mmCIF file of C-alpha atoms in Angstrom:
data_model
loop_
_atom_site.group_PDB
_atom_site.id
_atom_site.type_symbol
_atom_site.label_atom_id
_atom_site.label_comp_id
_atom_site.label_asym_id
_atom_site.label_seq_id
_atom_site.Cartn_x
_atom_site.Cartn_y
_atom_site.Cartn_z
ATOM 1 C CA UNK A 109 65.603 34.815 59.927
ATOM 2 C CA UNK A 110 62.333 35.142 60.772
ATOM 3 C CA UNK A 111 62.247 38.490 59.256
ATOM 4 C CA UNK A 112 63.307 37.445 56.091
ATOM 5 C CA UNK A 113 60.742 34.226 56.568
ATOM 6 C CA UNK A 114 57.940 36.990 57.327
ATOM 7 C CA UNK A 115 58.965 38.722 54.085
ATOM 8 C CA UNK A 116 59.152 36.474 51.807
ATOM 9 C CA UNK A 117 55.591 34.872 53.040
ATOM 10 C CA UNK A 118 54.237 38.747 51.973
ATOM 11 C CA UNK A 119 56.112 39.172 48.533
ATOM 12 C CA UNK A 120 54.595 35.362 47.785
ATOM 13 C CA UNK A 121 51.170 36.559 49.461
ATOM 14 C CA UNK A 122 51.301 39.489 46.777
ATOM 15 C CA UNK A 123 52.871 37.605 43.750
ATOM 16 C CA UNK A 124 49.838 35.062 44.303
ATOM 17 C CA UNK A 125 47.349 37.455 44.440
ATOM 18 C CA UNK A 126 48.675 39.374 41.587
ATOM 19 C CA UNK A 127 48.809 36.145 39.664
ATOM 20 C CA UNK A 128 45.205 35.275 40.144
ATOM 21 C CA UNK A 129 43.775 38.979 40.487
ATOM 22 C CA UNK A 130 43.294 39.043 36.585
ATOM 23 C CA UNK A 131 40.932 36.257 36.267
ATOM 24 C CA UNK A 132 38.316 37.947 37.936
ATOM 25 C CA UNK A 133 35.036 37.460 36.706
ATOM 26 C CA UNK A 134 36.387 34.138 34.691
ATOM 27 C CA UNK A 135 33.860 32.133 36.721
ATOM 28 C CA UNK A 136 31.234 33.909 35.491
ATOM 29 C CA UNK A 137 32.539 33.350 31.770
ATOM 30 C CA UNK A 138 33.037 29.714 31.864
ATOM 31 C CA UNK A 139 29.692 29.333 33.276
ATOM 32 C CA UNK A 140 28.045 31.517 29.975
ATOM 33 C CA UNK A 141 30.011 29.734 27.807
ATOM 34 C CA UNK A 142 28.493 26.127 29.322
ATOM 35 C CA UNK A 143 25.195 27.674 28.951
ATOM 36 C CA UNK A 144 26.123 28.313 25.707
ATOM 37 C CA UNK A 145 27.040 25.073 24.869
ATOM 38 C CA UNK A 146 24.036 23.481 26.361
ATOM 39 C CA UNK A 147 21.431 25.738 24.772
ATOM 40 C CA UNK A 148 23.189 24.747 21.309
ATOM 41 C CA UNK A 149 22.960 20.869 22.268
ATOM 42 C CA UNK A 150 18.712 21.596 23.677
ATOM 43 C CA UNK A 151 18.247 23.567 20.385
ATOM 44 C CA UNK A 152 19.778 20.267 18.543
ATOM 45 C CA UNK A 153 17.381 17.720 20.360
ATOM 46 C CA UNK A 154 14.131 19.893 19.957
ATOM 47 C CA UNK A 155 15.386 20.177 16.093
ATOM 48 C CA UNK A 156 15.299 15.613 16.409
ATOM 49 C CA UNK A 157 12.139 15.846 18.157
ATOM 50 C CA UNK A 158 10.247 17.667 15.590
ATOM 51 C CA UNK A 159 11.907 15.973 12.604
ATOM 52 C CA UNK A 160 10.513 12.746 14.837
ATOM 53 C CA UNK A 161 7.128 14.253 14.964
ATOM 54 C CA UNK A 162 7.252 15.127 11.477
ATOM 55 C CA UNK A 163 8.485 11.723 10.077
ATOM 56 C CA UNK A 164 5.964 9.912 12.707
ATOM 57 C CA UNK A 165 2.917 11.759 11.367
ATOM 58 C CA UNK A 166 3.698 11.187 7.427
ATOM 59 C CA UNK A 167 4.312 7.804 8.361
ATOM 60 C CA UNK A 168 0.819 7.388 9.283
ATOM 61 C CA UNK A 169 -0.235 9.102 6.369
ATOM 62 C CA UNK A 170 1.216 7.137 4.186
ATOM 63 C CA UNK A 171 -0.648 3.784 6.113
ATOM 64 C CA UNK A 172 -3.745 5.511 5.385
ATOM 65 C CA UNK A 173 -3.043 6.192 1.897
ATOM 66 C CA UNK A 174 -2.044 2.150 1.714
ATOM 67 C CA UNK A 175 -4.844 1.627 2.595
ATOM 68 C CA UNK A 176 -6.873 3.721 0.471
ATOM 69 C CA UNK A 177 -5.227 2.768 -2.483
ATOM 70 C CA UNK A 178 -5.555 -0.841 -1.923
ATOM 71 C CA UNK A 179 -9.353 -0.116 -1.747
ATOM 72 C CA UNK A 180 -9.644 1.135 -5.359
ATOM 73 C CA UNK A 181 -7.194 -1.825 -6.641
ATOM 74 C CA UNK A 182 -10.281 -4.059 -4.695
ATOM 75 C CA UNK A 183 -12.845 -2.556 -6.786
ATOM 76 C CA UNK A 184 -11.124 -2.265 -9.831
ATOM 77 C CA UNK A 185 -10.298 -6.058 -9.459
ATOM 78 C CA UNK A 186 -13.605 -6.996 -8.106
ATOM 79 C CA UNK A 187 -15.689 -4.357 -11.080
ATOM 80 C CA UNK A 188 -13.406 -6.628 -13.647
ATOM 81 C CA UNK A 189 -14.436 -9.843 -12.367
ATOM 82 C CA UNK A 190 -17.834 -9.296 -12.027
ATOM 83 C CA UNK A 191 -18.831 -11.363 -14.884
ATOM 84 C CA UNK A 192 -17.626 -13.702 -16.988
ATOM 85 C CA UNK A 193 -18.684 -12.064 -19.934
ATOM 86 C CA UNK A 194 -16.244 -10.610 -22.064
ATOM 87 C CA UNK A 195 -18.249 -7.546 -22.917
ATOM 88 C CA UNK A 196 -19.293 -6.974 -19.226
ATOM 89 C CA UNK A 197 -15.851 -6.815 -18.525
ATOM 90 C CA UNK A 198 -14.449 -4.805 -21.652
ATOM 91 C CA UNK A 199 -15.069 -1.602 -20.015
ATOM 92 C CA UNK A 200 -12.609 -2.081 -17.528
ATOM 93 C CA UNK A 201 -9.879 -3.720 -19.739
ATOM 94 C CA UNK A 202 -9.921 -0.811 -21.931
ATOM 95 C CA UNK A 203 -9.300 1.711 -18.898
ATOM 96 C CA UNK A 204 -12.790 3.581 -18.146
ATOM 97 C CA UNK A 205 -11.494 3.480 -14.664
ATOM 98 C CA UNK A 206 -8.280 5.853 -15.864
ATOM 99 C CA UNK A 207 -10.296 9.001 -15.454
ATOM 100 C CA UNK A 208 -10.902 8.944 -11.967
ATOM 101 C CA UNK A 209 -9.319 12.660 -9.859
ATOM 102 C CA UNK A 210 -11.393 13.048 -6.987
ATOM 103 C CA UNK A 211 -10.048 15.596 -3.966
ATOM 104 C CA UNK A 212 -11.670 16.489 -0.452
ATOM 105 C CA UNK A 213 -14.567 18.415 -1.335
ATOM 106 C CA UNK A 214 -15.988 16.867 -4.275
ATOM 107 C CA UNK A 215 -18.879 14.922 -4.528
ATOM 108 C CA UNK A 216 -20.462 12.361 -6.788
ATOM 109 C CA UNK A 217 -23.815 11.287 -7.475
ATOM 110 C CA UNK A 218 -24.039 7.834 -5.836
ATOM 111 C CA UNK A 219 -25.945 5.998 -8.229
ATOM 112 C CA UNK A 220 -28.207 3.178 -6.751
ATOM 113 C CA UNK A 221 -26.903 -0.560 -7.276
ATOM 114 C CA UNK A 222 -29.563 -2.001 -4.844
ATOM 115 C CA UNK A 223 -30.462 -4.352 -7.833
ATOM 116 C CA UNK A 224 -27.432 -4.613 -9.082
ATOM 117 C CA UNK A 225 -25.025 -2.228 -11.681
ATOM 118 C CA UNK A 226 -24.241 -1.948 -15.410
ATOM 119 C CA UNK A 227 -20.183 -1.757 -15.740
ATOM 120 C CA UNK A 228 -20.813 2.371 -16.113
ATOM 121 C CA UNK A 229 -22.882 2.984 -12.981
ATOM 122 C CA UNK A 230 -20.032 0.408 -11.085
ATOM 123 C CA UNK A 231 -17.137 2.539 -11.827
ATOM 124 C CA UNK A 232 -19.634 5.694 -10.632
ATOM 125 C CA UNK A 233 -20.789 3.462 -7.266
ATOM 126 C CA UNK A 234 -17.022 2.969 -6.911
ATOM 127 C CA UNK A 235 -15.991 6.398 -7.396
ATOM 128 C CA UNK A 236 -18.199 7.458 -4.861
ATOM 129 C CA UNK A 237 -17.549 5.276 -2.108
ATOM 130 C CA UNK A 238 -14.042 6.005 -3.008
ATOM 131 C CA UNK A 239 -14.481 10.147 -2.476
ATOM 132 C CA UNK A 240 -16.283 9.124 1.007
ATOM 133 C CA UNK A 241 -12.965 6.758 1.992
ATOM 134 C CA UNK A 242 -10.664 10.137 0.896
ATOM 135 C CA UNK A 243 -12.730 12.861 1.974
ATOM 136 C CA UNK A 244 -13.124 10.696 5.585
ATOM 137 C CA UNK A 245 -9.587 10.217 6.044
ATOM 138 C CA UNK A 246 -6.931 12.337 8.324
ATOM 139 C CA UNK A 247 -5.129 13.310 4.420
ATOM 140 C CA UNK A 248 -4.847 17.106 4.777
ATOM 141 C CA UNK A 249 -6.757 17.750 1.245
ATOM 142 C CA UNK A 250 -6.614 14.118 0.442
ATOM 143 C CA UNK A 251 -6.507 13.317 -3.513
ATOM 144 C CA UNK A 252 -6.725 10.140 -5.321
ATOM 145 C CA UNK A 253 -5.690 9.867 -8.792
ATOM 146 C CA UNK A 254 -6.480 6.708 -11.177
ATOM 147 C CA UNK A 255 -4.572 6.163 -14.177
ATOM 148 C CA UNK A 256 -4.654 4.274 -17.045
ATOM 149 C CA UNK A 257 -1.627 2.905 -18.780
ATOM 150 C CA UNK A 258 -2.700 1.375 -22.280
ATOM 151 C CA UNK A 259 -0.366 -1.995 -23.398
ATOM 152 C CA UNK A 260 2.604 -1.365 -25.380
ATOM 153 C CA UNK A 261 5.105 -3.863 -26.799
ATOM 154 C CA UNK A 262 5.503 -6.699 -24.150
ATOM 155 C CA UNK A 263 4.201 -4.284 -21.042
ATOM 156 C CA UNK A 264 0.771 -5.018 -20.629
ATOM 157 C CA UNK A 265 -1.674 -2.917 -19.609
ATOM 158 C CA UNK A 266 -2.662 -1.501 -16.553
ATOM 159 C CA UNK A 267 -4.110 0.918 -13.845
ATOM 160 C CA UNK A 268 -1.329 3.034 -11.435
ATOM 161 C CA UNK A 269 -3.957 4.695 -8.494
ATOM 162 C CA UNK A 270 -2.357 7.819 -6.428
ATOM 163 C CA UNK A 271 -3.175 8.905 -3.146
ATOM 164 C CA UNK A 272 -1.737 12.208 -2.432
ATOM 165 C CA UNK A 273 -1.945 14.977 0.335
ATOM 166 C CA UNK A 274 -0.773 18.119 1.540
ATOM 167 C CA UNK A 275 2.189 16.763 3.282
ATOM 168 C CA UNK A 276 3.105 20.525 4.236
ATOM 169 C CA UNK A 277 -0.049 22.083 4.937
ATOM 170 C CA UNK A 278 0.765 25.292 2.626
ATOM 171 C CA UNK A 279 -2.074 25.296 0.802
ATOM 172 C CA UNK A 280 -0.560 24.331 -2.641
ATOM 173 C CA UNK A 281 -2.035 22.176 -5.661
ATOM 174 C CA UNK A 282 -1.371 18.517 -4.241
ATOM 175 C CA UNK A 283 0.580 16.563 -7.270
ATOM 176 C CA UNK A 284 2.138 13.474 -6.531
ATOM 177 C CA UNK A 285 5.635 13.963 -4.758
ATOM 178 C CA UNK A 286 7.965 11.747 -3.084
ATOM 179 C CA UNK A 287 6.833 13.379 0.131
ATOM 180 C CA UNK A 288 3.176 13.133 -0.017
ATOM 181 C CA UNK A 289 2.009 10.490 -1.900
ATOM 182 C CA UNK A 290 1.557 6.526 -2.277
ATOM 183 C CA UNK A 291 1.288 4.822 -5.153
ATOM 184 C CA UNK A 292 -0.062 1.176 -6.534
ATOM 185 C CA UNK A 293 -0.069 -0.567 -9.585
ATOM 186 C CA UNK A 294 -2.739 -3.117 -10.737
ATOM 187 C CA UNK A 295 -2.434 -5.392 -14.206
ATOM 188 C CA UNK A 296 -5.249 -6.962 -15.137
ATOM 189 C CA UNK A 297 -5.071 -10.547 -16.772
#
């Protein structure tokens, strides 16, 4: 008996390690394949990082353009108010400020107003300080656009003023696109 105990401990020995003798190496699979599966989930949260870079940074830009915009609907406010006049103020109600495109890199003769300015020289004084509030901003190639919108039918009148920028640094014209650019409307009384 314990022969046949003794032999049948050695044909189990060998049907064991026949059984298991195939998966050699299978350790070092399974450990390739996590690897695999955690480079896939790394490359997945670098890919959220940058879109959160990316979203965080034209978020700001679009503050600034807020901000910039809301400057020119000031002055364009203030410029119409600056009298009670109506023809110191007819200049503006008929949309002289509608032909304002300035981009980073222009420039503008500033004209004096220490004395105070005509509606014309104003809208110039404005333009200016505008350029300077663009040109000093963080807006890759900042723009700002100000357009006039004459009254038809029962929609009055009024000035829509752009602030665009180069959202993906390529180097392309800068138009107004969901991606790159804030807008504001102003109606004047």
């Amino acid at each position: 008996m314990d022969m046949n105990l003794t032999a049948r401990r050695r044909r189990l020995a060998r049907e064991f390690s026949s059984a298991f003798g195939s998966q050699r190496g299978s350790g070092l699979i399974e450990v390739m394949v996590s690897l695999l599966i955690l480079s896939i989930g790394l490359l997945g949260m670098l890919s959220l990082q940058a879109n959160g870079i990316n979203g965080s940074q034209r978020a700001s830009f679009v503050t600034e353009a807020q901000l910039i915009a809301q400057d020119m609907v000031d002055r364009i406010i203030a410029t119409t108010n600056v009298s009670s006049s109506p023809v110191a103020n007819i200049d503006i109600r008929t949309g002289s400020y509608g032909d304002i495109d300035i981009k980073t890199g222009d420039s503008i003769a500033d004209p004096s107003c220490d004395a105070g300015c005509a509606p014309a020289e104003a809208k110039v004084y404005n333009e200016d300080e505008w350029l300077q509030l663009v040109t000093d901003s963080s807006l890759p190639r900042g723009r700002g656009v100000v357009l006039w919108t004459a009254a038809a039918g029962a929609v009055p009148a009024f000035y829509g003023v752009q602030v665009m920028w180069d959202q993906e640094r390529d180097g392309t014209a800068v138009t107004c696109t969901i991606n790159n650019c804030f807008q504001m409307e102003v109606r004047l009384p």
